Every structure is written in structure tokens, then in C-alpha cells.
Coordinates of C-alpha atoms and ligand atoms in Angstrom, one line a residue:
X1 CA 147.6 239.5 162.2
X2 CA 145.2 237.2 159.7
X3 CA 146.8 234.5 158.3
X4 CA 145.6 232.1 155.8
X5 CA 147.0 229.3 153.5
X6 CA 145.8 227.6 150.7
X7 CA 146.6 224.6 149.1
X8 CA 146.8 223.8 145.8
X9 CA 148.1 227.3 145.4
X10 CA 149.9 226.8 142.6
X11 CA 146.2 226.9 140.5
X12 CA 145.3 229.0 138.1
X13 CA 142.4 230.4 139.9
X14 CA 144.9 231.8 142.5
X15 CA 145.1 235.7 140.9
X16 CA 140.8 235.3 141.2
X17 CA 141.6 235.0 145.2
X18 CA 143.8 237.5 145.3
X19 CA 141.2 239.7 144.0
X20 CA 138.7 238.6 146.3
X21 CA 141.3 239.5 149.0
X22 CA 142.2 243.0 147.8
X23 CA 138.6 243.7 147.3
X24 CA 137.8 242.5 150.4
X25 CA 140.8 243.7 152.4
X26 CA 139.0 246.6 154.4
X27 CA 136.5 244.1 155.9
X28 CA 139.1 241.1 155.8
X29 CA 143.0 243.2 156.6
X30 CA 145.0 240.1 155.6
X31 CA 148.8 239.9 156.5
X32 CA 149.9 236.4 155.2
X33 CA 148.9 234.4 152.5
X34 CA 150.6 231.2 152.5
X35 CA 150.1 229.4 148.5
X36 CA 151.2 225.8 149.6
X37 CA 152.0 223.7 146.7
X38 CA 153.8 220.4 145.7
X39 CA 157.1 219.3 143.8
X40 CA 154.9 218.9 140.5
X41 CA 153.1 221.6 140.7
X42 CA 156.3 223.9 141.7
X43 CA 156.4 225.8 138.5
X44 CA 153.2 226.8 138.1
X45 CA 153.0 227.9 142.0
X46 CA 155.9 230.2 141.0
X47 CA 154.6 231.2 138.1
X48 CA 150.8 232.3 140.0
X49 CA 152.7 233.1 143.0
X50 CA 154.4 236.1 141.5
X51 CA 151.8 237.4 139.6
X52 CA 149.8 236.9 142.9
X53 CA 152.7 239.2 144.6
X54 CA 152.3 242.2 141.7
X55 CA 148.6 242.4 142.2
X56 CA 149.4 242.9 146.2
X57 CA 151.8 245.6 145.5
X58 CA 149.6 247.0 142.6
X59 CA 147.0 247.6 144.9
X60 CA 149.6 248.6 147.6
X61 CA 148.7 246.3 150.3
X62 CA 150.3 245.3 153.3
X63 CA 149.6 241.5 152.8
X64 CA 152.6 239.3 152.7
X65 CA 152.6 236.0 150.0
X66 CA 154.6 233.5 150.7
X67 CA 154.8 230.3 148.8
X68 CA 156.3 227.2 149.9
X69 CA 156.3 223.3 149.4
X70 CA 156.2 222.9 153.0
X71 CA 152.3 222.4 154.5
X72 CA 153.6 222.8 158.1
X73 CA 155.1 226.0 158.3
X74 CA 151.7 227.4 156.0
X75 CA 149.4 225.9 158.4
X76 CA 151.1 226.9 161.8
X77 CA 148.8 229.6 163.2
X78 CA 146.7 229.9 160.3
X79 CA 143.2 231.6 160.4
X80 CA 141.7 230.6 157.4
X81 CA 142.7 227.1 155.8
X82 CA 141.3 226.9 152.0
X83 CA 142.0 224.3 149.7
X84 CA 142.1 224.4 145.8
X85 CA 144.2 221.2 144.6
X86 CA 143.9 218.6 142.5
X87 CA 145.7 214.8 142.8
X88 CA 147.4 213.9 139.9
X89 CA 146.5 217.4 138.0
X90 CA 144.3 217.8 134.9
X91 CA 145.4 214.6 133.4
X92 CA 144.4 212.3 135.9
X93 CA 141.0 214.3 135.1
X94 CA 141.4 213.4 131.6
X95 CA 141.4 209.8 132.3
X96 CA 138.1 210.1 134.1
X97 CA 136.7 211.8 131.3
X98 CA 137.3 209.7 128.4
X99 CA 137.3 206.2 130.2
X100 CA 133.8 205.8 131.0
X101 CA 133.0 206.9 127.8
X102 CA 134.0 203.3 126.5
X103 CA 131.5 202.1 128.4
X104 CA 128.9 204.5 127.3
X105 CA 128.9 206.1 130.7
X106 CA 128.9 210.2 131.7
X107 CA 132.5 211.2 132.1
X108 CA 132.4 214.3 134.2
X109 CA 134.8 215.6 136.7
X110 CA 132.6 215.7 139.6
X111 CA 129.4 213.2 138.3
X112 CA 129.0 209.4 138.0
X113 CA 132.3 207.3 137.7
X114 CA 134.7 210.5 137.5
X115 CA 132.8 212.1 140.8
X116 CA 134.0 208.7 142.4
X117 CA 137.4 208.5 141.3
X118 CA 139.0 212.4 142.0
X119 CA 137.0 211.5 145.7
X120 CA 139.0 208.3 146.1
X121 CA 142.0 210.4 144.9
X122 CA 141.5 213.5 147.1
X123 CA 140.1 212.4 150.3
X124 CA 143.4 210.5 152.0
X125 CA 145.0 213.7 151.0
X126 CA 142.2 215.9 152.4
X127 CA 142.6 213.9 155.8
X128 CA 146.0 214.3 155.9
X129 CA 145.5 218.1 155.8
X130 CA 142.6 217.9 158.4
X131 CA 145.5 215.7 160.9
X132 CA 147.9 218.5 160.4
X133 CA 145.3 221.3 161.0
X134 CA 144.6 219.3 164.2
X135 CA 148.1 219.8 165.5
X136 CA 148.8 223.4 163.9
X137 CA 146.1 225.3 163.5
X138 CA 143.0 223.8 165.7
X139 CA 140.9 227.2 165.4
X140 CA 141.0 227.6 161.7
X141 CA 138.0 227.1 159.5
X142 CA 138.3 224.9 156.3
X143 CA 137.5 226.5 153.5
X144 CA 137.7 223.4 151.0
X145 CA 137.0 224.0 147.2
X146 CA 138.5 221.1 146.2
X147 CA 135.9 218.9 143.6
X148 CA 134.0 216.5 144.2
X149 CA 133.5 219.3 147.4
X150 CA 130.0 217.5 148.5
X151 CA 132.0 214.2 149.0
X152 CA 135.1 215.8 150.6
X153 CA 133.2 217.7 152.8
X154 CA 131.2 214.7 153.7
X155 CA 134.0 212.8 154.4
X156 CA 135.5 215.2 156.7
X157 CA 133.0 215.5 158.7
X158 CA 132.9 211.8 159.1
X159 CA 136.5 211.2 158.9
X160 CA 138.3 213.3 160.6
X161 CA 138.4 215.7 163.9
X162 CA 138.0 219.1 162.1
X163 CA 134.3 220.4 162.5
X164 CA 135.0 224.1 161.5
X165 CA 134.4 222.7 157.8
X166 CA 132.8 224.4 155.1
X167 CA 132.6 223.2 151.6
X168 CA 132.1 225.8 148.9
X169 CA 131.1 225.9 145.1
X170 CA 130.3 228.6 142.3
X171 CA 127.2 226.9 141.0
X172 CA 124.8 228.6 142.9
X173 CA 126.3 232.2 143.2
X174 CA 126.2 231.7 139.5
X175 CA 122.8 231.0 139.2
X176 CA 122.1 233.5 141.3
X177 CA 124.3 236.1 139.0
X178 CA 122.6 234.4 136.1
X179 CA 119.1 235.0 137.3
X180 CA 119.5 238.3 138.3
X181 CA 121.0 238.9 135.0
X182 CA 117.6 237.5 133.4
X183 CA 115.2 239.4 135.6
X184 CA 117.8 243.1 134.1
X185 CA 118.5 243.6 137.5
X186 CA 121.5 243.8 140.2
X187 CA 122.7 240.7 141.5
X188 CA 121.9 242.0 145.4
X189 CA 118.2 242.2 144.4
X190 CA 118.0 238.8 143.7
X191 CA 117.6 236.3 146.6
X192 CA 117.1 232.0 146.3
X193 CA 116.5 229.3 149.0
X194 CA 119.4 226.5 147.8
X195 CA 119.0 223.1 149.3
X196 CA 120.7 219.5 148.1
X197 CA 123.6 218.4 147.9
X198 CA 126.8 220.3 146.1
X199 CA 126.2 219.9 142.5
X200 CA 122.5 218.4 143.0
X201 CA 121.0 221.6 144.4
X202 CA 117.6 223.1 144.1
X203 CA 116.4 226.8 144.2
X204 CA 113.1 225.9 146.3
X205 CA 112.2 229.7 146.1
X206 CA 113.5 232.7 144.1
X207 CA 112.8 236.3 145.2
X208 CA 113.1 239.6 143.6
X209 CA 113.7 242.4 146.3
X210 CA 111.9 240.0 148.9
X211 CA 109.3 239.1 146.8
X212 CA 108.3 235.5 145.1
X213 CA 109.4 235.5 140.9
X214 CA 109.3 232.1 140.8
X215 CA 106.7 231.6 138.5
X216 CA 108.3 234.0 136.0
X217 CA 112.0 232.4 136.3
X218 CA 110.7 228.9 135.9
X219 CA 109.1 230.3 132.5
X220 CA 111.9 231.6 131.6
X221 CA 113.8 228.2 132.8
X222 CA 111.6 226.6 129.5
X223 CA 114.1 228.7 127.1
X224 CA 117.0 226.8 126.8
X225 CA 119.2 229.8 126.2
X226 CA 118.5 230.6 129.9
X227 CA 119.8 227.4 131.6
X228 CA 123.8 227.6 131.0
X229 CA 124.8 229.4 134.3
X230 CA 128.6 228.0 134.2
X231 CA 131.0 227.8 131.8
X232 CA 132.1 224.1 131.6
X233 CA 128.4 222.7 131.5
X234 CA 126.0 224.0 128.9
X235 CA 122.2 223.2 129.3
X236 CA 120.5 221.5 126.4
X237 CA 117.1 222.9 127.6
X238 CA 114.4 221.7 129.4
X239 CA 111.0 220.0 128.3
X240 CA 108.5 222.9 129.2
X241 CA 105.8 220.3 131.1
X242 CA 109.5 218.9 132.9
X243 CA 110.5 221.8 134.6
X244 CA 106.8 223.6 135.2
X245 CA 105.9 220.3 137.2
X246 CA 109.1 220.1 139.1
X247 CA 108.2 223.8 140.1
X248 CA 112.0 224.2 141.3
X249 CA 114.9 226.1 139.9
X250 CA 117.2 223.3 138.5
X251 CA 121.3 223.4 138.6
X252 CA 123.7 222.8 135.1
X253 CA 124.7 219.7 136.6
X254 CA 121.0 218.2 136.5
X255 CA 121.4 218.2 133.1
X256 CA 123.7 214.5 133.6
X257 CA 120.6 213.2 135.7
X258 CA 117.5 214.4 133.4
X259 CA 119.2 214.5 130.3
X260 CA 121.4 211.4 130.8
X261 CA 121.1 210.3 127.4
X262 CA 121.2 213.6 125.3
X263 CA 124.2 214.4 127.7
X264 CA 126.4 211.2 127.3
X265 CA 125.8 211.5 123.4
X266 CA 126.9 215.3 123.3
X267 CA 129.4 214.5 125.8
X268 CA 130.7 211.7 123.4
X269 CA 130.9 214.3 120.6
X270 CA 132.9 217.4 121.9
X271 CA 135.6 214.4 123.4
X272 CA 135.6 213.2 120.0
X273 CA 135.6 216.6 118.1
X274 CA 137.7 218.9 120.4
X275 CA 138.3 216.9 123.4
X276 CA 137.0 216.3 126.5
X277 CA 136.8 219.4 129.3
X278 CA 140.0 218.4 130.6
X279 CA 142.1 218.8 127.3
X280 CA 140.1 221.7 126.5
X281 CA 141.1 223.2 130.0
X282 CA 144.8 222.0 129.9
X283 CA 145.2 224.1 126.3
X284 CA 142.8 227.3 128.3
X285 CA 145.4 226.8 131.3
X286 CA 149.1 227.0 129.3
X287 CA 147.4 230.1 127.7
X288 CA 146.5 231.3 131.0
X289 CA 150.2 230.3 132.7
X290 CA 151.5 232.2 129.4
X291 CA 150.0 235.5 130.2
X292 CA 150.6 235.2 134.4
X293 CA 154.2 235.0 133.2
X294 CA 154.0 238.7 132.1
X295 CA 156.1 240.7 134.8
X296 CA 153.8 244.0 133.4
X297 CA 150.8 241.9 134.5
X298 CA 149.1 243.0 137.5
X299 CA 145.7 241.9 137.4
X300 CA 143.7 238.8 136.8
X301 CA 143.3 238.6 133.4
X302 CA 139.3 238.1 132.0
X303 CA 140.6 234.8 130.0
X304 CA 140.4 233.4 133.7
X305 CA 136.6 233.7 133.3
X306 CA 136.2 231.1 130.5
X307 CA 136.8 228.4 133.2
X308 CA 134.0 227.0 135.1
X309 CA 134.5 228.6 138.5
X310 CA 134.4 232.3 137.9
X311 CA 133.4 234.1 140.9
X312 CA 134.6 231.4 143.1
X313 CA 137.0 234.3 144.9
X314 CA 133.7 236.4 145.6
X315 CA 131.9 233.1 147.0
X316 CA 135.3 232.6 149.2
X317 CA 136.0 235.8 150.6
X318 CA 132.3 236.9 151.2
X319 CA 132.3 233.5 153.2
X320 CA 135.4 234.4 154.8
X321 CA 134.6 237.5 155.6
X322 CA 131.5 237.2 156.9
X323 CA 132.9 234.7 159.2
X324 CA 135.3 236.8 160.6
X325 CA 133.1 240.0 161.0
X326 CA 130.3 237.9 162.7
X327 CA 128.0 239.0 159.3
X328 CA 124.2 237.1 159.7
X329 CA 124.0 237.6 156.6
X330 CA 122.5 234.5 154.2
X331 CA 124.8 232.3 151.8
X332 CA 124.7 228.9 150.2
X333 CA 127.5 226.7 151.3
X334 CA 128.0 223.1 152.2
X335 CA 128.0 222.3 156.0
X336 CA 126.2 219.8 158.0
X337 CA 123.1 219.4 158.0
X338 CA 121.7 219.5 161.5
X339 CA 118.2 219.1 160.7
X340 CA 117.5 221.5 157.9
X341 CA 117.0 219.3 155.3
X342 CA 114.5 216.2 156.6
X343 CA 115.0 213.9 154.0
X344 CA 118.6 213.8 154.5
X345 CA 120.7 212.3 157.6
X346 CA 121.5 215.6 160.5
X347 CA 125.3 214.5 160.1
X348 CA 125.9 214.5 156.7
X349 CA 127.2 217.4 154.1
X350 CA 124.2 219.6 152.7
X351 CA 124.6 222.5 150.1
X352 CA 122.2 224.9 151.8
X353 CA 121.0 228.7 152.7
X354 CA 122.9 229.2 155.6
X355 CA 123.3 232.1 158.1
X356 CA 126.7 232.9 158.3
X357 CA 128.2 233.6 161.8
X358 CA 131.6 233.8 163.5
X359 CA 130.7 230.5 164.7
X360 CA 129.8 229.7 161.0
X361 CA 127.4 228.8 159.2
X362 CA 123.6 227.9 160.3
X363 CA 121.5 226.0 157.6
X364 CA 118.2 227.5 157.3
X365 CA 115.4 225.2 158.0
X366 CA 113.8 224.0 154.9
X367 CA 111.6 221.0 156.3
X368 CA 111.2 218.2 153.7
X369 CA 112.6 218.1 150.2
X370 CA 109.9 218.4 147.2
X371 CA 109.1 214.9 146.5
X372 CA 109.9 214.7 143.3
X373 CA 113.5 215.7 144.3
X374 CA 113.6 213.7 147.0
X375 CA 115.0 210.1 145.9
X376 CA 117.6 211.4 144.0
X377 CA 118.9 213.6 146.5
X378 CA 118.9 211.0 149.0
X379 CA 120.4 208.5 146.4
X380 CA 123.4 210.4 145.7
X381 CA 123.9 211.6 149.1
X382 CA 124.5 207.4 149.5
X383 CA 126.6 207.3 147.0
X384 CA 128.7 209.8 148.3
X385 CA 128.5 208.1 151.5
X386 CA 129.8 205.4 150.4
X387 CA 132.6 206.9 147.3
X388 CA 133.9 208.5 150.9
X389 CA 134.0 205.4 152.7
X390 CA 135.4 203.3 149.9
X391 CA 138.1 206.1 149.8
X392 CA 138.9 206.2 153.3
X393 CA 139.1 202.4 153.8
X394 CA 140.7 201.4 150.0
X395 CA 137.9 198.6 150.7
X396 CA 137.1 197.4 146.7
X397 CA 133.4 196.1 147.1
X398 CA 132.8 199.5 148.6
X399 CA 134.2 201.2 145.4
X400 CA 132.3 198.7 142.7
X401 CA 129.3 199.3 145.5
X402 CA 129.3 203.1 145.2
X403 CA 129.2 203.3 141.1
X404 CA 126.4 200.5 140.8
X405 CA 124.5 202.8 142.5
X406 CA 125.5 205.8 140.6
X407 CA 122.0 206.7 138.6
X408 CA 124.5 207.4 135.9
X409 CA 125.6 203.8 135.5
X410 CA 123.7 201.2 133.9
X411 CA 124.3 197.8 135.7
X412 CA 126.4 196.5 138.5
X413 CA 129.0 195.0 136.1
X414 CA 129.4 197.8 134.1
X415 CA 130.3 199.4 137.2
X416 CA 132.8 196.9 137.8
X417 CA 134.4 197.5 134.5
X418 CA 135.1 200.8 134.7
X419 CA 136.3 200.3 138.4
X420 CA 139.0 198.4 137.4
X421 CA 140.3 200.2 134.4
X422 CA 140.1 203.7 136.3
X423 CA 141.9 202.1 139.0
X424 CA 144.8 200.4 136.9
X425 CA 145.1 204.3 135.1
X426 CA 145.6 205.8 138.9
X427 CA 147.2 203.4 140.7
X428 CA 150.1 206.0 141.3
X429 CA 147.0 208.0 143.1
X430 CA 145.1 205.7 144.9
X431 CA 147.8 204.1 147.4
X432 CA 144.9 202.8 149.8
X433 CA 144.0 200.2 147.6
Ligands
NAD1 P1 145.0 222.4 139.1 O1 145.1 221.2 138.2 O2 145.6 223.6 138.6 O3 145.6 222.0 140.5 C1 145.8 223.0 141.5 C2 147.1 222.7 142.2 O4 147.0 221.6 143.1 C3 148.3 222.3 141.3 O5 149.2 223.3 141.2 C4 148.8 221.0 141.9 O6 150.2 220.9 141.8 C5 148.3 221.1 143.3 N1 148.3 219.9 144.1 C6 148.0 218.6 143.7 N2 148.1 217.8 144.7 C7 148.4 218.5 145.8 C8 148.6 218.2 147.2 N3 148.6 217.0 147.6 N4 148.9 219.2 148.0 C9 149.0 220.5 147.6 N5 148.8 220.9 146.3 C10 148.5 219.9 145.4 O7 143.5 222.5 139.4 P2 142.4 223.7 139.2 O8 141.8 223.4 137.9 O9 142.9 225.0 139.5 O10 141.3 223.3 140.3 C11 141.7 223.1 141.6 C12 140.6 222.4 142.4 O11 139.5 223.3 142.5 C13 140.1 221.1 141.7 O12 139.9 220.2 142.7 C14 138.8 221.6 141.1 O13 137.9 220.5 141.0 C15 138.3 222.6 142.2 N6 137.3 223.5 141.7 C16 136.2 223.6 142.5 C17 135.2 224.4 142.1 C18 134.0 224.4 143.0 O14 132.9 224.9 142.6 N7 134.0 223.9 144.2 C19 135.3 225.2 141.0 C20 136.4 225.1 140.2 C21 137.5 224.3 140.6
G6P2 C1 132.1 224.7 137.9 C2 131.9 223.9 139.2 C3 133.2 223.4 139.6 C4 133.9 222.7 138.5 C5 134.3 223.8 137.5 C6 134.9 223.2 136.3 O1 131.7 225.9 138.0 O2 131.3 224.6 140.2 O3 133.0 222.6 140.7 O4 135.1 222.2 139.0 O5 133.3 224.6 137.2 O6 135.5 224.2 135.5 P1 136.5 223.9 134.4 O7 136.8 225.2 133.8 O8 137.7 223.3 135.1 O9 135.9 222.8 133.5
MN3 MN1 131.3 223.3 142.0

């Protein structure tokens, strides 16, 4: 049988995997699906976890959920490992929101000071999950979804024993979704070359049933209507003589490092209007757990979509499945980089065009990045180095280290600032320190 078990199952993006599964299930016949969670988040795993077993039987499948606060009977034997958790829940996310804001500083889950923090929260725990693969499960992949996924996937690599490591995001199937969407056209006609790092990637190339559209797309990249392609980060639009000289298709998240200023000040707003992301989510999440309690529900409900990673269950299980039935065919994931990226080191994390096979994926060669790409890519690719190694090590200079060299930070002691008040707000997260 196929087994797999994911952690952090007690999200509300589980009934979204679930329908990747059933979808799925004739190229992917699952039997077990193990939703590990822990004590805190035991409610809401029921709570997902049942709903999770009505869409099964809906569907009338053969695939057994389980859930279960115990990792080591999930992983035992497992197939397919994916992860989906989040130390110290949306709260702790809240505090990395609205603390660098003080210091007039982005506060973003995955970008500048918050990026840092939910890495130095995550990646003991992401190593102790790569241990116990080690022992249970040696053959499984790692699927790991879990933000900031370029640094995690970085630091297992570096970390730990587990090679068969893949990290994943939604940004760029969305952007794909989202372009083919502006051309009119289905979403298979539409092909880009993705290279960078997770959250800091670049469509070099975009083709329309094999052909080269770039010119048009990056005109239609000047409207700023046309540059929101995820729900949790709206583009403010780029300058026209900007993006036509950059001559590459740009991600929501670039709006932090182009935009830094416009950004910080909108960002400043909404937290001070409506709340940061965070609260906005936690209020879009008890509305969500509300409706997953309905026993009559047997579907993922379309509120699910107004958080930021819709389509993450057709990213997972086209991944998975194209693993498992040896596909070739050509996905953006993160993996190491081996070479396809120049500008970049061969062992570290890339977010890249890959070829996916049963012995997973193969980055496509891309030679060098553009230059004008090129530093920043290779200057947050350090600070993720160096987030990761702060995180593994608990060494403090290596945490102060990593945000001065944040682009999103202004100065070395602002840095320092911030460090310590995040770290006094998570010290119940961040035992290596
Ligand atoms: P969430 O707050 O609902 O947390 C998910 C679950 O993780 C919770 O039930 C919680 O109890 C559990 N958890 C916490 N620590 C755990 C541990 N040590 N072991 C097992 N479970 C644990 O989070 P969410 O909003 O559903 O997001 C889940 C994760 O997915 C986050 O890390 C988020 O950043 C990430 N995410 C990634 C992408 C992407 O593109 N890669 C997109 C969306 C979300
Ligand atoms: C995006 C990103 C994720 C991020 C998420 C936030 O699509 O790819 O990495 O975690 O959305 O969404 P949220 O709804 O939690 O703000
Ligand atoms: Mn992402």
C-alpha cells in the first residue's frame, strides 16, 4: 500500500490535500493518510481530520485517515512525508508581524526579520522530523511546505541526513494560473522557466503553447491590476521603464524588495486599520474551523481559497504523483541546486524548473542568473544561509548577523533591536538559544 503522513495535519489547508488526493487517486491509489498533529493543535486536527474522513467516504475511496499525536507510528513505513506546521501557530506569526514594524521594518511571514524568526522557530523541529525519518522511514521523500520553505529546505540539506528533500510553494503555479488567465487561455498552454530562490523567483522565459510571449506578458506586467497572483500579497504595480529593463517576470514577494518603502508604509496601514495578515487570517481561520465542523460537509469549502496558498494540493500531489509514476514531466520546486543556477552555490536550495523523476527532481540548466537579478538572489541565498545556521546552532551573533544583512533592514543595530525583542516574545519557541 502507499502511505503518507503529514505533519501539521491539524491545518486548515488539510481538506485542499485531501482533494488533491481524491483527484489524484487513479494515478496516486493511496491507502493511509497519517495527519500527525500536536497537543495544541489537537482540536483543530479533530476538527480537519473528520471532515478530511467525509470527503474520503464521499468520494468512496479506499484510503484510510488516521490522525494521531504520535510522529512515530505516522512515519513508520511512510512513502511520502509532507509537512504543513507552524511553531507556536498564528500568533507567534502575529508577533513577527507587528514587531518590526516599531522599527519601521517589513513584517512579513516569510521576508526580512519575520522570514528569520519562524526559520529559527521551525528548523530544530524540522530536524527532528528529518532524525526520525532517518530511523523510520529512510526511502520516503520530504515533501516540506512548511514557510520560510527556501530556508528549511536549505537547512536540511545541510543539516541533516535526508537528501530525498523537496521544498514546495504556490507562488509560482499561481503565476503560472495567473498568466494563463491573462493570455484567456488554459492553464496547460502556458509554460515558464522559474529560477531563484523560494519567494525570490524569476520567470526567465514565458511560453504560450511552446512559443516565447514574453514581450506581451511583461507589457501586461506594467498594469498593476495584473501583478497580484496570491491572495495574502497584493502588488502595488510596477514602474513601466522597472520591469521592461528587468525583462523578467517578477513574483508578489518582490514587491518587499522593489517597493520596500511603498510596502512597509501600506503594510503599516492595513496592521493599523484591520490588522496585520496574521489577525486577518486567525478571524478567516475560526470561520473556516466553523464550517469544517459541519457533519453535512463533504467538500473543501471555496472560503479556503481566500488564503494565500490556494492550489497548494495541486502543486503537492502533481509533485507526488509524478514522483511515484516516474512522470518527466517539468515543475518548479525547491531542490538543490547541482549546477543549474551558476550564480548560486551546487549544494544549496534553488526554486527551479525541474524534471520530475522517481528519483526526483532534476533542475534544468539555466546557466547564469540575469545580472540585474543576480546580487539579490545571491544576497538572500546568504542570508538564508546564515538564518539556518543561526537556527541550528542558537549561536546569537549569527542571528543579529543574518538580519543586518537582510536588504529589508536598515542598519546593523536596528537589526539588533529587533533581535532581541523577537526573541524575548518567543523564548518559549526558540529553546536553542
Ligand atoms: P497553522 O497555524 O494552522 O498550523 C498548522 C498545524 O501545525 C497546527 O494545527 C499546529 O498545531 C501544527 N503544529 C505546530 N507545531 C507542530 C509540530 N511541532 N509538529 C506537528 N504539528 C505542529 O498553519 P497554516 O496556516 O495552515 O500553515 C501551515 C504551514 O504551511 C505554515 O508553516 C505556513 O507558512 C505554510 N504555508 C506554506 C505555503 C507555501 O507556499 N510553501 C503556503 C501556505 C502555507
Ligand atoms: C502564499 C505563499 C505562502 C504563504 C501564504 C500565506 O501563497 O506561497 O508561502 O505562507 O501564501 O497565506 P496566508 O493566507 O496564510 O496569509
Ligand atoms: Mn510560498
Amino acid at each position: 500500500g502507499l502511505k503518507v503522513a503529514t505533519i501539521g495535519g491539524g491545518s486548515s489547508y488539510t481538506p485542499e490535500l485531501i482533494e488533491g488526493f481524491i483527484k489524484r487517486y487513479d494515478e496516486f491509489p493511496l491507502t493511509e493518510l497519517w495527519l500527525v498533529d500536536i497537543e495544541a493543535g489537537k482540536e483543530k486536527l479533530e476538527i480537519v481530520g473528520n471532515l478530511a474522513k467525509r470527503m474520503v467516504e464521499k468520494a468512496g475511496l479506499p484510503i484510510e485517515v488516521h490522525l494521531t499525536l504520535d510522529r512515530e507510528v505516522a512515519l513508520k513505513d511512510a512513502d511520502f512525508v509532507t509537512t504543513q506546521f507552524r511553531v507556536g501557530l498564528l500568533e507567534a506569526r502575529a508577533k513577527d508581524e507587528r514587531i518590526p514594524l516599531k522599527y519601521d521594518v517589513l513584517g512579513q511571514e516569510t521576508n526580512g526579520p519575520g522570514g528569520l524568526f519562524k526559520g529559527l522557530r521551525t528548523i530544530p523541529v524540522i530536524i527532528d522530523i528529518c532524525n526520525d525519518m532517518e530511523r523510520l522511514c529512510p526511502d520516503a521523500w520530504l515533501i516540506n511546505f512548511t514557510n520560510p520553505a527556501g530556508m528549511v529546505t536549505e537547512a536540511v540539506l545541510r543539516y541533516t541526513n535526508i537528501e530525498k528533500v523537496i521544498g514546495l510553494c504556490n507562488v509560482p503555479i499561481g503565476i503560472e494560473m495567473g498568466i494563463a488567465k491573462l493570455l484567456e487561455v488554459e492553464h496547460e498552454r502556458v509554460h515558464i522557466d522559474f529560477a531563484g530562490l523560494n519567494h525570490m523567483v524569476y520567470g526567465l522565459d514565458v511560453y504560450l503553447d511552446g512559443v516565447s510571449v514574453k514581450e506581451k506578458v511583461i507589457d501586461m506586467l506594467t498594469n498593476p491590476e495584473n501583478t497580484s497572483f496570491v491572495k495574502n500579497v497584493k502588488g502595488l504595480g510596477w514602474e513601466p521603464e522597472f520591469i521592461r529593463g528587468l525583462n523578467a517576470l517578477t513574483c508578489p514577494y518582490h514587491n518587499y524588495y522593489y517597493k520596500s518603502r511603498e510596502m512597509l508604509e501600506k503594510t503599516k496601514k492595513e496592521a493599523e486599520e484591520k490588522g496585520t495578515r496574521a489577525e486577518v487570517v486567525l478571524q478567516l481561520e475560526k470561520e473556516l474551523f466553523e464550517l469544517y465542523k459541519d457533519p453535512n460537509l463533504n467538500i473543501k469549502p471555496p472560503q479556503l481559497e481566500e488564503r494565500g496558498g490556494a492550489y497548494y494540493s495541486d502543486a503537492a500531489v502533481r509533485l507526488i504523483t509524478s514522483i511515484y509514476n516516474d512522470k518527466r514531466d517539468i515543475q518548479p520546486v525547491n531542490t538543490r541546486n547541482n549546477g543549474a543556477i551558476a550564480s548560486l552555490p551546487d549544494d544549496s536550495a534553488v526554486e527551479v524548473s525541474c524534471i520530475i523523476t522517481k528519483e526526483g527532481p532534476k533542475p534544468i540548466s539555466i546557466g547564469d542568473l540575469p545580472v540585474a537579478v543576480r546580487g539579490l538572489v545571491q544576497q538572500i541565498k546568504s542570508f538564508e544561509r546564515i538564518s539556518a545556521e543561526a537556527a541550528v546552532t542558537g549561536d546569537y551573533d549569527k542571528a543579529v548577523l543574518a538580519l543586518s544583512i537582510n536588504p529589508l533592514t536598515p542598519s546593523d543595530t536596528i537589526a539588533k533591536q529587533i533581535v532581541d525583542e523577537m526573541m524575548e516574545a518567543h523564548k518559549e519557541h526558540l529553546p536553542q538559544f
